[in-house]
Short mmCIF file of C-alpha atoms in Angstrom, two decimals:
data_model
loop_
_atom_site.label_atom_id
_atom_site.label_comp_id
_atom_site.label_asym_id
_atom_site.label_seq_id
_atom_site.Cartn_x
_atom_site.Cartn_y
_atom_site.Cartn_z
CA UNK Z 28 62.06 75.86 104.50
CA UNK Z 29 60.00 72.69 104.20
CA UNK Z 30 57.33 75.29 102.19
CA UNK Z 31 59.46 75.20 99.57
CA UNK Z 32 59.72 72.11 98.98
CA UNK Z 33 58.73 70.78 94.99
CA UNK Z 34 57.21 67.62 93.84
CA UNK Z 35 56.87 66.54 90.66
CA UNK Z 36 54.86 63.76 88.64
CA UNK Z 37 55.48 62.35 85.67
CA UNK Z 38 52.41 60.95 84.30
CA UNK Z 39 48.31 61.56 84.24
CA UNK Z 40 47.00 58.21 84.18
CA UNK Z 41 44.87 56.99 87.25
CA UNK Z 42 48.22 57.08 89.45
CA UNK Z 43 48.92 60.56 88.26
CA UNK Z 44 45.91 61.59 88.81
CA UNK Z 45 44.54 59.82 91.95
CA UNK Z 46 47.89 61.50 93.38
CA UNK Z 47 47.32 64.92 92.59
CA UNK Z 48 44.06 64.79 94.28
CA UNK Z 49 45.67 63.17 97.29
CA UNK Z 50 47.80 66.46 97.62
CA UNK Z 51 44.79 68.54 96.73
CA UNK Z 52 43.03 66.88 99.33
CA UNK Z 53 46.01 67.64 101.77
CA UNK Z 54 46.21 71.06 100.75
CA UNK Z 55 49.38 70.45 99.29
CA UNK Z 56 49.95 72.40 95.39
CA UNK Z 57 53.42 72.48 95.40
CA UNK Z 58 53.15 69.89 92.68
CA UNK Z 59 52.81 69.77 88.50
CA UNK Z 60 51.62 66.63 86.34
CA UNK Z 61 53.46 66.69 83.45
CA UNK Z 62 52.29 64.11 81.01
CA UNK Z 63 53.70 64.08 77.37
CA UNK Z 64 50.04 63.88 75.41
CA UNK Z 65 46.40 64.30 77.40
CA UNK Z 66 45.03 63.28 80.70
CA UNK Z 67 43.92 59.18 80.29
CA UNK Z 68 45.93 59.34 76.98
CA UNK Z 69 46.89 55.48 77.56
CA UNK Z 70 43.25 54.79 77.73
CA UNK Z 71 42.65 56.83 74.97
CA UNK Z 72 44.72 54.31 72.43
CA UNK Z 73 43.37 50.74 73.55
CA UNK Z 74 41.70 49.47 70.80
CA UNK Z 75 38.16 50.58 70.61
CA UNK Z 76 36.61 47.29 71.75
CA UNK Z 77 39.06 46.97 74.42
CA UNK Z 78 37.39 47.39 78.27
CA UNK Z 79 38.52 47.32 82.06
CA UNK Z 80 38.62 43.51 82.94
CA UNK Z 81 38.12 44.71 86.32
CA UNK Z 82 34.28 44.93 87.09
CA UNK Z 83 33.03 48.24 88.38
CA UNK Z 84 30.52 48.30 91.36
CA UNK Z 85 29.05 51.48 93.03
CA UNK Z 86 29.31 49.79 97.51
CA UNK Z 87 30.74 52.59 99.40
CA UNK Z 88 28.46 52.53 101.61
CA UNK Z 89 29.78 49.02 102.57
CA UNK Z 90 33.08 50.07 102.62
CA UNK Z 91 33.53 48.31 99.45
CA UNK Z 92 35.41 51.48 96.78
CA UNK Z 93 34.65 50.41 93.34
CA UNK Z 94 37.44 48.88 91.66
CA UNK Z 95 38.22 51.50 89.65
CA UNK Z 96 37.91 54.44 91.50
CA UNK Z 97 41.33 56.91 92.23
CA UNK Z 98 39.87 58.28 94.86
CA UNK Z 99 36.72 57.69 97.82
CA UNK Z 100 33.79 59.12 96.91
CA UNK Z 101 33.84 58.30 93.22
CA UNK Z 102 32.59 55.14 90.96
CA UNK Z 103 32.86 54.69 87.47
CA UNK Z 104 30.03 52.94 87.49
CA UNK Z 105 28.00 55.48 89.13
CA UNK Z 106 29.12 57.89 86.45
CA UNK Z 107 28.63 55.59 83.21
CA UNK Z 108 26.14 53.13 84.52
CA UNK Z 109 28.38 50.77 83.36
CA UNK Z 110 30.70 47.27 84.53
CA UNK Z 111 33.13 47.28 82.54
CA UNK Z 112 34.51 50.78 80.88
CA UNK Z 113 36.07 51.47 77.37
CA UNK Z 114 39.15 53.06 77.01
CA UNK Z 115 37.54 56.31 76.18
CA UNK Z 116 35.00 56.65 78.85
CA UNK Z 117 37.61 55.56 81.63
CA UNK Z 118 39.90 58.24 80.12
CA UNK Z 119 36.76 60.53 80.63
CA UNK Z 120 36.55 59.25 84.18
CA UNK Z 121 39.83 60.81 84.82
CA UNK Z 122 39.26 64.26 82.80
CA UNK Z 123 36.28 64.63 85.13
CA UNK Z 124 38.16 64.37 88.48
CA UNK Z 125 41.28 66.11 87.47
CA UNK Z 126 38.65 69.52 86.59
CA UNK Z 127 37.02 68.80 89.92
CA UNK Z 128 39.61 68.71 91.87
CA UNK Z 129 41.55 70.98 89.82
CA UNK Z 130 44.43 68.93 89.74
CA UNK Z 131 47.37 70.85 87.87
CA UNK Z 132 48.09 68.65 84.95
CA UNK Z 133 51.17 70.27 82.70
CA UNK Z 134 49.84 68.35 79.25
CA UNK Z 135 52.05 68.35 75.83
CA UNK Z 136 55.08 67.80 78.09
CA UNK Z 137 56.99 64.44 77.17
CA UNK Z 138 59.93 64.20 79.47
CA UNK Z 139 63.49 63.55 77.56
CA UNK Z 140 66.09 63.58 80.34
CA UNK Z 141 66.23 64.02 83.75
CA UNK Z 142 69.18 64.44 86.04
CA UNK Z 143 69.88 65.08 89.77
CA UNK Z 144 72.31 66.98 90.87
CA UNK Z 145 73.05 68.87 94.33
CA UNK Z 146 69.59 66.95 95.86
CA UNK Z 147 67.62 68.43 93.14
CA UNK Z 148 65.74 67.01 89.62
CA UNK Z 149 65.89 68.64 86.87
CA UNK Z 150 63.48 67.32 84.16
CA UNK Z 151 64.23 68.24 80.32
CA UNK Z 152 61.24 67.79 78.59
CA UNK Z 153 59.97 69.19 75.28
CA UNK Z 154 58.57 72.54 76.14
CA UNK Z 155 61.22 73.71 79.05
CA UNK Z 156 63.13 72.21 82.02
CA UNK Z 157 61.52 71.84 85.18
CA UNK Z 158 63.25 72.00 88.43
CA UNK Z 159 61.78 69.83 91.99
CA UNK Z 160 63.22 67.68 95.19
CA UNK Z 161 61.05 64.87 94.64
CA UNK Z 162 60.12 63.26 91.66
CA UNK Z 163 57.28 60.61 91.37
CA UNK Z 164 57.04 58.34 88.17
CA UNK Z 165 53.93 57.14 86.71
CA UNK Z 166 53.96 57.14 83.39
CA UNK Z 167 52.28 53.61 83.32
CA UNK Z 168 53.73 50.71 80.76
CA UNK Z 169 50.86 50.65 77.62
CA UNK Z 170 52.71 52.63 75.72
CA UNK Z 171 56.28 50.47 76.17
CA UNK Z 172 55.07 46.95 74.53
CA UNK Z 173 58.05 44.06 75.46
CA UNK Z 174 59.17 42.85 71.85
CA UNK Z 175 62.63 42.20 71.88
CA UNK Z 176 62.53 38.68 72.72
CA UNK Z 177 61.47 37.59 69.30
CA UNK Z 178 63.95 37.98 66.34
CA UNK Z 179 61.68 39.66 63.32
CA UNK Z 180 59.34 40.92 66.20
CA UNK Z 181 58.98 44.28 63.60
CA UNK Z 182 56.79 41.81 61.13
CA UNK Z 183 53.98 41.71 64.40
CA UNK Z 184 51.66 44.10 65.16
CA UNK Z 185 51.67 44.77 69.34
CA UNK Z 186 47.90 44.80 70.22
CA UNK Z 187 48.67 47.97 71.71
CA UNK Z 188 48.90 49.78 68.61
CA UNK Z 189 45.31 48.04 66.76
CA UNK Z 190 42.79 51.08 67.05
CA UNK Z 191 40.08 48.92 66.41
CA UNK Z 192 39.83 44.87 65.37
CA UNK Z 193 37.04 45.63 63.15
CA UNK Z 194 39.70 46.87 60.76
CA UNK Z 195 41.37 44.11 60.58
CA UNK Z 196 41.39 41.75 57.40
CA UNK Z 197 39.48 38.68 58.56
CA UNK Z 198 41.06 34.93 58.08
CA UNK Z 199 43.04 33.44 59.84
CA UNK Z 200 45.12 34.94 62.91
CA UNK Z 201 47.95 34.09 64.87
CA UNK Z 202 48.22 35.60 68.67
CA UNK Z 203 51.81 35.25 70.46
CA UNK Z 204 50.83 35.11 73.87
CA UNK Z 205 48.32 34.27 75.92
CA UNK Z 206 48.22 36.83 78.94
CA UNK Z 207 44.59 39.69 79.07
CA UNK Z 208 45.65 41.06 75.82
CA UNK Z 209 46.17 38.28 74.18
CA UNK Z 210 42.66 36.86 74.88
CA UNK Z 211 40.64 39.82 74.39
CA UNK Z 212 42.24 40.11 70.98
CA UNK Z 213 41.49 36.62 70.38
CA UNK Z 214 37.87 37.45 71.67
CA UNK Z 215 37.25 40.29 69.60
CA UNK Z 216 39.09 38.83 66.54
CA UNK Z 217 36.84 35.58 66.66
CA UNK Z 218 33.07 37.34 67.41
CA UNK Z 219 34.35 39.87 63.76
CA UNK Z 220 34.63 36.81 62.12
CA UNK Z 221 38.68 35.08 61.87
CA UNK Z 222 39.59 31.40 62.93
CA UNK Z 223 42.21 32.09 65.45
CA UNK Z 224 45.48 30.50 67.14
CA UNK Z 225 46.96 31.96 70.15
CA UNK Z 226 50.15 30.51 70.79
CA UNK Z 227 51.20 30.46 74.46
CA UNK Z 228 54.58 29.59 76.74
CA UNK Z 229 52.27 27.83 79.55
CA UNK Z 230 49.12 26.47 79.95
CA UNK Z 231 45.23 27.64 79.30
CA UNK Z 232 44.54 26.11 82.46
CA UNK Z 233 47.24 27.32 84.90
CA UNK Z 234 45.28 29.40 87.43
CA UNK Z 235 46.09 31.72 90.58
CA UNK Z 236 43.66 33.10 93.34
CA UNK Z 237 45.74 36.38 92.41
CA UNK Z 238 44.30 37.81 89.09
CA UNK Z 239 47.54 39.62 88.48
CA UNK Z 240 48.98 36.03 87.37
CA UNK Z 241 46.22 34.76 85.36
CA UNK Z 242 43.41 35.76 82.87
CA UNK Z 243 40.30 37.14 84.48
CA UNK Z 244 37.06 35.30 84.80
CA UNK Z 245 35.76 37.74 82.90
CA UNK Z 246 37.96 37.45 79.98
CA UNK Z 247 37.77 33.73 80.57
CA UNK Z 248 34.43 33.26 80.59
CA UNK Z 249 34.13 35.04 76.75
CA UNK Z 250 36.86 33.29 74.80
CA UNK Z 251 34.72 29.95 76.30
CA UNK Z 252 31.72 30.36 73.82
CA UNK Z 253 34.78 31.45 70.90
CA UNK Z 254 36.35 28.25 71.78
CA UNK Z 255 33.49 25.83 71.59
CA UNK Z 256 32.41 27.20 68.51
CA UNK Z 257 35.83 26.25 67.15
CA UNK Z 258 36.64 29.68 66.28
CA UNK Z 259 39.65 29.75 69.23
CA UNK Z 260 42.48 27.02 68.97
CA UNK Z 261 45.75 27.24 71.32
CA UNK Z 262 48.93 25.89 71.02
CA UNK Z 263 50.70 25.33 74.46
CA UNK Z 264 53.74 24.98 75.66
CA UNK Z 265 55.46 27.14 72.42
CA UNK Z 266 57.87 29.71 72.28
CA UNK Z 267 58.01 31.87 69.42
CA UNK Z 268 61.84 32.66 67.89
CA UNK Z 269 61.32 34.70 65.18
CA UNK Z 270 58.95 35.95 63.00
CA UNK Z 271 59.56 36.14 58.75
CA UNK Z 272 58.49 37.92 56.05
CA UNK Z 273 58.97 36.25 52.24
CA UNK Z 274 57.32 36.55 49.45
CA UNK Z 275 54.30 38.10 51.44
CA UNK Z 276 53.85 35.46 54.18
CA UNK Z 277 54.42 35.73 57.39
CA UNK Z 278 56.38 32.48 58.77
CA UNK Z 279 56.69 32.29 62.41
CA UNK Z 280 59.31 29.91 64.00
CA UNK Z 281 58.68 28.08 67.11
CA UNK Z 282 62.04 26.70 69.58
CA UNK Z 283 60.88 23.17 68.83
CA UNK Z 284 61.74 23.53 65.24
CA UNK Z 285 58.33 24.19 64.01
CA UNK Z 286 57.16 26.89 61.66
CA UNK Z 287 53.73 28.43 60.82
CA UNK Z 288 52.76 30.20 57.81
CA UNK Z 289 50.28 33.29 57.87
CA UNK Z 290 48.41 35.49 55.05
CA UNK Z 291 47.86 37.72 57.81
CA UNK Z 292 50.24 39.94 60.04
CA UNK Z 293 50.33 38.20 63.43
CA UNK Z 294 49.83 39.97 66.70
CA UNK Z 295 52.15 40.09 69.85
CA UNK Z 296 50.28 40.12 73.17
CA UNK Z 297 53.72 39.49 75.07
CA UNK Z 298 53.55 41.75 77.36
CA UNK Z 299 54.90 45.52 78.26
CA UNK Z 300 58.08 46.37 79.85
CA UNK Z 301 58.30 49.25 83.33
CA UNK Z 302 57.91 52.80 81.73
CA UNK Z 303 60.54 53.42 84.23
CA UNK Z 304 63.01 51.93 81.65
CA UNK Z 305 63.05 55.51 80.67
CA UNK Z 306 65.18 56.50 83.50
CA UNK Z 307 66.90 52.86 84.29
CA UNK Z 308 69.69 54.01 85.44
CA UNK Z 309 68.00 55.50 88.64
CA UNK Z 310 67.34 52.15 89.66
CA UNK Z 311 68.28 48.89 90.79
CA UNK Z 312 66.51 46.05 88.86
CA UNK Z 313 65.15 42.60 89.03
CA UNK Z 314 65.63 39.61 86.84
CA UNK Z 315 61.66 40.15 85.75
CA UNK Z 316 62.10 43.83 84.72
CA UNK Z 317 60.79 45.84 87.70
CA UNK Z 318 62.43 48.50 89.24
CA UNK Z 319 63.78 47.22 92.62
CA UNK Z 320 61.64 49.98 95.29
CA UNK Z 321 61.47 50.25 98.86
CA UNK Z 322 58.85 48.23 100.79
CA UNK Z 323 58.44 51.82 102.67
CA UNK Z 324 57.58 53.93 100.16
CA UNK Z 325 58.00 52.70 96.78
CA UNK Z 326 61.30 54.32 96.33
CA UNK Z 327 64.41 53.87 94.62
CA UNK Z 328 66.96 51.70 96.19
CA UNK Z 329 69.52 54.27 94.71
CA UNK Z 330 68.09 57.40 94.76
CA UNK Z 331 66.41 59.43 97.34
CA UNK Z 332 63.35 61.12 96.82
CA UNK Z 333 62.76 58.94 93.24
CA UNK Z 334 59.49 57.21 93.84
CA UNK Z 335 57.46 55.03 91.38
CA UNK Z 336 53.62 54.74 91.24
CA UNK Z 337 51.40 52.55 88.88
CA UNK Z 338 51.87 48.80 87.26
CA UNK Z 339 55.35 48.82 87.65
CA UNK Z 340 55.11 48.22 91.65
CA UNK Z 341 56.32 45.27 92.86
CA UNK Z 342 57.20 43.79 96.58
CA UNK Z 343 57.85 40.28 96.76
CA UNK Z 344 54.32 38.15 95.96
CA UNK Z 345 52.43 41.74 96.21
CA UNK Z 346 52.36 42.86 92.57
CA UNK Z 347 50.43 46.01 92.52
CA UNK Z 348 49.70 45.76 88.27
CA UNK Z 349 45.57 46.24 88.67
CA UNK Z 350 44.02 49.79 89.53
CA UNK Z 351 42.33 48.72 92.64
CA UNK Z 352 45.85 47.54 93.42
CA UNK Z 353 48.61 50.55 93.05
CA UNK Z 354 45.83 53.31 94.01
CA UNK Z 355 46.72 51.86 98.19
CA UNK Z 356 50.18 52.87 98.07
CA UNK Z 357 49.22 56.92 97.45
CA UNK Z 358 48.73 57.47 100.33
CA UNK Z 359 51.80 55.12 101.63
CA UNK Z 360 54.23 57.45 99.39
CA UNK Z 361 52.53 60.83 100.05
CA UNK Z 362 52.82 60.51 103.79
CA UNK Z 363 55.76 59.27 104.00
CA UNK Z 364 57.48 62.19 101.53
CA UNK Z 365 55.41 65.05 103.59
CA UNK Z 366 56.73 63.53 106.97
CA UNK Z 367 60.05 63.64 105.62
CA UNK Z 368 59.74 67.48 104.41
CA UNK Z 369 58.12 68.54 108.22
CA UNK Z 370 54.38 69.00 106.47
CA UNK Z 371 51.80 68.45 108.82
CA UNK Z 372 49.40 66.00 107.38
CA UNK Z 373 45.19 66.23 107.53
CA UNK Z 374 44.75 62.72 109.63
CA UNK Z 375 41.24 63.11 108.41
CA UNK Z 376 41.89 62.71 104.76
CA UNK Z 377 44.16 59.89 105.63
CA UNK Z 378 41.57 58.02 107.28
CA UNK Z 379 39.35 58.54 104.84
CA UNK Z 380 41.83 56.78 102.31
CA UNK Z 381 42.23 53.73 104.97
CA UNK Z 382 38.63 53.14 105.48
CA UNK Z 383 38.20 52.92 101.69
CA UNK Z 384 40.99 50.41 101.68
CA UNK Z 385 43.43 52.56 100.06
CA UNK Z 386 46.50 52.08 101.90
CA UNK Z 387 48.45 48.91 101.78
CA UNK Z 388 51.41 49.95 103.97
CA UNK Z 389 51.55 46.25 105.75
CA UNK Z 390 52.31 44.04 102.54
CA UNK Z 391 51.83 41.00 104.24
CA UNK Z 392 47.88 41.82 103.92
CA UNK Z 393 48.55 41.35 100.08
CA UNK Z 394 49.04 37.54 99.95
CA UNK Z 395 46.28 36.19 97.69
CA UNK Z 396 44.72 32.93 98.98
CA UNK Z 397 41.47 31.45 98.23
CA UNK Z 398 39.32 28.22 100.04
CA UNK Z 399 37.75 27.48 96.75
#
């Protein structure tokens, strides 16, 4: 009966994506995408100046799979002649791929409730119910900015929602945090022309070999130029309360009992919470807001079947938050769900995945350590 069997993914980002052609690959189309807007549409609402901090780099035939790739045999920058991709042109990336491998994407389909009863899911979303045995979720975290920690947080505008910083009154600009979005707002803010303060809970300085727990060289090395020309200021070691509104200023309360006073909206950069917050109650969670999963195959400690690809992985030190990083567990999650429903499995295509370094199923190969 194992024929039968139904998968379905919630999300067409690069993890929905790079997973349908995994199963296309495999020759397995018992599957459907849904994803509420388009293909990429996360990519599609950075703001316009926003890029990939990761660089891209055609070396496959070093074994080296550019950063950004889904899948082997594709680069970004091969396709764009470009490093470092915009929004829209990585969101093309991913149109491309899904039409050549014919990936079946189910677009227009936001998914309002889902259930599971008698083994099965049952997904109500807002053009039908759909019906499968396994569920993946990918739906990414862009679009679910983390705000409630600041009383008044409604008087800040979340960098995710700025379509461009061009359009933004110049003067002077407060940031409230200090993580990748944070900076390159900063960055772009500064080069258009505003004197700005980020405001941050640690330290410019604090710096990990692992780039998921620090700022990038590369967004590093352009807020340096910002900085020296005085254009960049940061207050460390601040924690933002609450943000006011009165009489047309923005005041902005600090836990040490100091306030600022803005002309100008401020901007939270504080981070985005799991999009599997839509479906919490499917999982077990852990005091920093990620799903608790299986070191096996990403699943839910509470529900068989429930798995969870993208950002939101998390094992221990291994936090899978970059591209490069979540796309090795595919193949991890695939293989173990078709050995589970008695599929037999192309070894090829799997070795194709491992000699591209895309699968991380022995997390104690994901300690970051550097010499120097």
């Amino acid at each position: 009966m194992s024929q039968y069997k139904r998968l379905i993914i919630v999300g067409a980002g690069p993890a929905g994506v790079g997973l349908g052609i995994l199963l296309e690959k495999l020759g397995f189309q018992s599957y459907t995408i849904l994803e509420a807007d388009q293909i990429g549409s996360s990519f599609l609402n950075w703001p316009k100046e926003m890029k990939l901090i990761t660089p891209s780099f055609t070396g496959q035939g070093f074994g080296a799979l550019d950063l950004n790739a889904i899948t082997p045999g594709t680069s970004p920058a091969y396709s764009f002649r470009k490093e470092h991709l915009s929004g829209l042109e990585y969101s093309e990336y991913l149109n491309l791929l899904a039409d050549h491998f014919e990936v079946n994407v189910e677009e227009g389909h936001a998914v309002l409730h889902v259930e599971k009863t008698n083994g099965r899911f049952t997904l109500e979303t807002s053009q039908g119910d759909w019906t499968c045995d396994a569920l993946i979720w990918a739906t990414g975290e862009f679009h679910f900015p983390k705000t409630d920690g600041i009383l008044g947080s409604r008087y800040g505008i979340p960098s995710g929602f700025i379509q461009s910083y061009k359009e933004l009154e110049i003067g002077q600009r407060y940031i409230i945090g200090g993580g990748e979005s944070g900076m390159d707002a900063a960055y772009h803010l500064a080069t258009n022309g505003s004197r700005v303060t980020v405001l941050l809970e640690g330290h410019l300085k604090d710096f990990a070999a692992d780039p998921s727990r620090t700022i990038s060289p590369y967004t590093f090395e352009r807020i340096q130029k910002e900085v020296a020309q005085g254009r960049i200021q940061f207050l460390e070691e601040v924690k933002v309360e609450e943000i006011r509104l009165e009489q047309d200023e923005y005041s902005i309360h600090l836990q040490n009992g100091h306030t600022m006073s803005s002309q100008l909206q401020p901007i939270l950069a504080t981070g985005f919470k799991s999009g599997v917050e839509q479906i919490q109650e499917f999982f077990e969670w852990k005091e920093n807001g990620k799903p608790k999963l299986s070191e096996e195959a990403d699943e839910s400690t509470l529900i068989k079947n429930l798995f969870v690809a993208g950002p939101s992985v998390e094992h221990d030190s291994a936090i899978f938050c970059f591209i490069y990083k979540f796309r090795a567990r595919y193949a991890v999650m695939i293989e173990h769900l078709l050995n589970k429903w008695s599929i037999k499995i192309d070894q090829n295509v799997l070795k194709d995945y491992r000699e591209n370094q895309m699968i991380a199923d022995d997390l104690s190969c994901c300690e970051v350590d550097c010499e120097c």
